[in-house]
Short mmCIF file of C-alpha atoms and ligand atoms in Angstrom, two decimals:
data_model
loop_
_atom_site.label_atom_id
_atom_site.label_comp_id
_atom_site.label_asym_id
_atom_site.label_seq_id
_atom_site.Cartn_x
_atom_site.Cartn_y
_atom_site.Cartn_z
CA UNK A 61 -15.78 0.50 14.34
CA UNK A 62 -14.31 3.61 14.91
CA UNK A 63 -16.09 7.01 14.64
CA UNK A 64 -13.81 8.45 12.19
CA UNK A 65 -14.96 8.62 8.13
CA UNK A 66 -15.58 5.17 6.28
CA UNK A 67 -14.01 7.14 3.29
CA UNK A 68 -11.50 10.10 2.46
CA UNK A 69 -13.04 10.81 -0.45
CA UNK A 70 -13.01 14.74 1.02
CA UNK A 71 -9.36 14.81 0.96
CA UNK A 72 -7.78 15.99 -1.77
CA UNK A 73 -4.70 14.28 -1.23
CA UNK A 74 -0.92 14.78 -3.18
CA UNK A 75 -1.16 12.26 -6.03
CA UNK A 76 2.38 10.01 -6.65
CA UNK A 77 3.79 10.97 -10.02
CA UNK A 78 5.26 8.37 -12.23
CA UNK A 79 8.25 8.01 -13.34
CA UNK A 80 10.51 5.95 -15.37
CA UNK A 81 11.56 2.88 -12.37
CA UNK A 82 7.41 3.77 -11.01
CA UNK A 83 4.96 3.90 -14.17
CA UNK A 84 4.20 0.25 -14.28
CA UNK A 85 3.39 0.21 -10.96
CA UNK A 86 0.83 3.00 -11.37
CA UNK A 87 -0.36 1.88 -14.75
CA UNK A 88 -1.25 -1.41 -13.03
CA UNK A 89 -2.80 0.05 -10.13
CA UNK A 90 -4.80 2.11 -12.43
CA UNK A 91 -6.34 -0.70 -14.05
CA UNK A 92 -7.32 -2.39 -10.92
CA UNK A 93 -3.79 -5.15 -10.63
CA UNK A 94 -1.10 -4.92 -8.01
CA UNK A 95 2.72 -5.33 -9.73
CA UNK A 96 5.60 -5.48 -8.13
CA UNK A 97 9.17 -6.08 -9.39
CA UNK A 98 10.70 -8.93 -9.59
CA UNK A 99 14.39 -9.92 -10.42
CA UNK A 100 14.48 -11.73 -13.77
CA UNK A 101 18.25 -13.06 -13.15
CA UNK A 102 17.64 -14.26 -9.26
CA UNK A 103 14.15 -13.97 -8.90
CA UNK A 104 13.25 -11.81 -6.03
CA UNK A 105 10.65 -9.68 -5.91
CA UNK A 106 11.58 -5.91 -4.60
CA UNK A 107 9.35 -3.00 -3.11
CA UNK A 108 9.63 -0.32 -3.43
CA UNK A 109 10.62 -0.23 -7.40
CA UNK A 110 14.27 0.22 -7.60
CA UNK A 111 16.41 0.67 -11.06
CA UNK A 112 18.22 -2.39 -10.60
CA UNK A 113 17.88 -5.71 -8.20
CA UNK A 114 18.75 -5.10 -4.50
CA UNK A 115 20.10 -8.38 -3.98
CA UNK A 116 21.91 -9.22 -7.22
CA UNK A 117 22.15 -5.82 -9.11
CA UNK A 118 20.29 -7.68 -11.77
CA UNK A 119 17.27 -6.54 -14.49
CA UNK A 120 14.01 -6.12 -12.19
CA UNK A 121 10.52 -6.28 -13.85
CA UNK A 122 7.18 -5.95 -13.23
CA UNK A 123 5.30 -9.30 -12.52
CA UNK A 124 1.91 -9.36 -11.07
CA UNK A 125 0.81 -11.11 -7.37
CA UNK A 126 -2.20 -11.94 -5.75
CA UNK A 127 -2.43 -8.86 -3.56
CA UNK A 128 -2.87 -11.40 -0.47
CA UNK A 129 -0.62 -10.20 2.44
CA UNK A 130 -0.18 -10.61 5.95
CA UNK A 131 0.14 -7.46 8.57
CA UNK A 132 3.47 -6.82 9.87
CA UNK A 133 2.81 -3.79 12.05
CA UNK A 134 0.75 -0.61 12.19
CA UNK A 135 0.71 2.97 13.89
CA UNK A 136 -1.86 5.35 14.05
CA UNK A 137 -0.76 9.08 13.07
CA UNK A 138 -2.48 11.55 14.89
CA UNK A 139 -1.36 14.86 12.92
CA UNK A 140 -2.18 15.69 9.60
CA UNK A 141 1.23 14.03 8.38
CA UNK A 142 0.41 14.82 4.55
CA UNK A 143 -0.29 18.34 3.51
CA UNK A 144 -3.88 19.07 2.68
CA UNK A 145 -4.96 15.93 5.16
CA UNK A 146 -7.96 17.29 7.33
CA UNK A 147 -7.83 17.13 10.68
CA UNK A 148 -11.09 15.79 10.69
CA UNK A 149 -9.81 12.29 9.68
CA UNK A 150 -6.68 12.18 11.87
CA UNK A 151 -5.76 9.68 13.38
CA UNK A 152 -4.60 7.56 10.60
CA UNK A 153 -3.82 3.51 10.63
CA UNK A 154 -0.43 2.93 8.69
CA UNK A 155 -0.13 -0.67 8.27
CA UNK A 156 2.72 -2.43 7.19
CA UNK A 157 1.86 -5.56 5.28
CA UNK A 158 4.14 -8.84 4.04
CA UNK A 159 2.65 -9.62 0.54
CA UNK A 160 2.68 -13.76 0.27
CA UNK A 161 4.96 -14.13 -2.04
CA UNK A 162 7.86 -13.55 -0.47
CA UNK A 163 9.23 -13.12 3.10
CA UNK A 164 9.95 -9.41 3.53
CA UNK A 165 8.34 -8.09 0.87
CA UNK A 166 6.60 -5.59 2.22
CA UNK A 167 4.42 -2.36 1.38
CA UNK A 168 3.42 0.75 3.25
CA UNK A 169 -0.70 1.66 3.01
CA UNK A 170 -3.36 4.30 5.11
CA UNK A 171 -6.08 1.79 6.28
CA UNK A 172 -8.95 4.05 6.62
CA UNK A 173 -12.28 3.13 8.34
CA UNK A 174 -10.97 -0.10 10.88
CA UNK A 175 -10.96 0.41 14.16
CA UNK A 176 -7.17 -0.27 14.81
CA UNK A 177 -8.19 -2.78 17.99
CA UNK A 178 -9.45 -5.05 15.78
CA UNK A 179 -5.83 -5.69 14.19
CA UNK A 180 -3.23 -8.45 15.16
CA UNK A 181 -0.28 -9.10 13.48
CA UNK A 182 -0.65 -11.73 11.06
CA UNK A 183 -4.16 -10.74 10.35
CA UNK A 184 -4.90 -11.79 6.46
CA UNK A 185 -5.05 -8.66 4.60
CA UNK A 186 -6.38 -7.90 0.63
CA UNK A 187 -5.54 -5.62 -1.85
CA UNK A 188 -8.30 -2.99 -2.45
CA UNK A 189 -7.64 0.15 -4.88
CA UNK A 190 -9.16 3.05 -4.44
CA UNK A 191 -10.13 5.73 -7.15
CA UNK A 192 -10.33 8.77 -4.62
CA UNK A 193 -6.85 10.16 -5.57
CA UNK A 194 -7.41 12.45 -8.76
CA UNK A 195 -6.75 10.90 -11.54
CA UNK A 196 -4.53 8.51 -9.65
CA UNK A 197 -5.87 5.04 -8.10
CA UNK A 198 -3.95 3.72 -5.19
CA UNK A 199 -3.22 0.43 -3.79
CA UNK A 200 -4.42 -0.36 -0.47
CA UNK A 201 -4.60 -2.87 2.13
CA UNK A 202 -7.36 -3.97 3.97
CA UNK A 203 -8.66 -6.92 6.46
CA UNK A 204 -9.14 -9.65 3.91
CA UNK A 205 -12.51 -10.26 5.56
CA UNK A 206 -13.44 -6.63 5.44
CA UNK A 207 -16.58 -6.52 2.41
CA UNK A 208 -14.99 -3.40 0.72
ZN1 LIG B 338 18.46 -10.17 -8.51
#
C-alpha cells in the first residue's frame, strides 16, 4: 500500500449535477445500483449517457449491470486536477475500466487508497459507491478482491 489517505473523505469535492440525459444515472448511484444506458432498438449499452443511441440514433434507457469490469488503463495525476483537491492526496489513480457487458463500454473513476503497482490490465475490478460527495454518492471502481 501506498502512503497516501485510505479515504478522501477531507475533500470537499465538486458534486456532478443532474440533468435531464444524467438523473437516472445519479438516482441509481444514490441508491447503491450502477445503470447505464442501453439502446432499446439495437441494444447497446452507451457511457457516458447520451440523448440518443451512438450507434443507431435510437431511444437509449437506463438498464442496470453487475458493476463487474475489467481495467483498461490507468494514470496517476500528480496536481490537484479538480479544484478544491488537496495536495495532500495527490497523486491520484484514474483507472479506466471495461464493464462486462459489453466490449468498450467503458467508465472513467479516481481509485483512491491502491498502490498503483499492484494494477495490471485486465485486473477484475467491482463497483463500490461512495457517500463522501455531499449529498451526491459516486460510482467507483475498485480491485474486485479489495474488502472495501
Ligand atoms: Zn441503437
Amino acid at each position: 500500500m501506498s502512503d497516501r489517505p485510505a479515504t478522501d473523505a477531507a475533500w470537499t469535492r465538486p458534486v456532478p449535477v443532474p440533468d435531464d440525459v444524467t438523473a437516472a444515472f445519479w438516482a441509481a448511484a444514490g441508491e447503491g445500483r450502477l445503470v447505464v444506458q442501453r439502446c432499446a432498438d439495437c441494444g447497446t449499452y452507451q457511457h457516458p449517457p447520451r440523448p440518443r443511441c451512438t450507434s443507431c440514433a435510437g431511444e437509449p434507457a437506463y438498464t442496470g449491470v453487475s458493476g463487474d469490469a475489467t481495467l483498461v488503463s490507468w494514470t496517476a495525476a500528480h496536481d490537484p486536477v479538480v479544484p478544491g483537491r488537496p495536495r495532500g492526496l495527490a497523486p491520484v489513480t484514474i483507472v479506466v475500466v471495461e464493464l462486462v457487458e459489453q466490449p468498450g463500454l467503458w467508465l472513467v473513476s479516481d481509485l483512491v487508497g491502491v498502490d498503483d503497482r499492484e494494477l495490471a490490465v485486465g485486473l477484475p475490478m467491482r463497483v463500490a459507491f461512495d457517500a463522501t460527495a455531499g449529498d451526491q454518492v459516486l460510482p467507483r471502481f475498485v480491485p474486485a478482491g479489495d474488502p472495501s
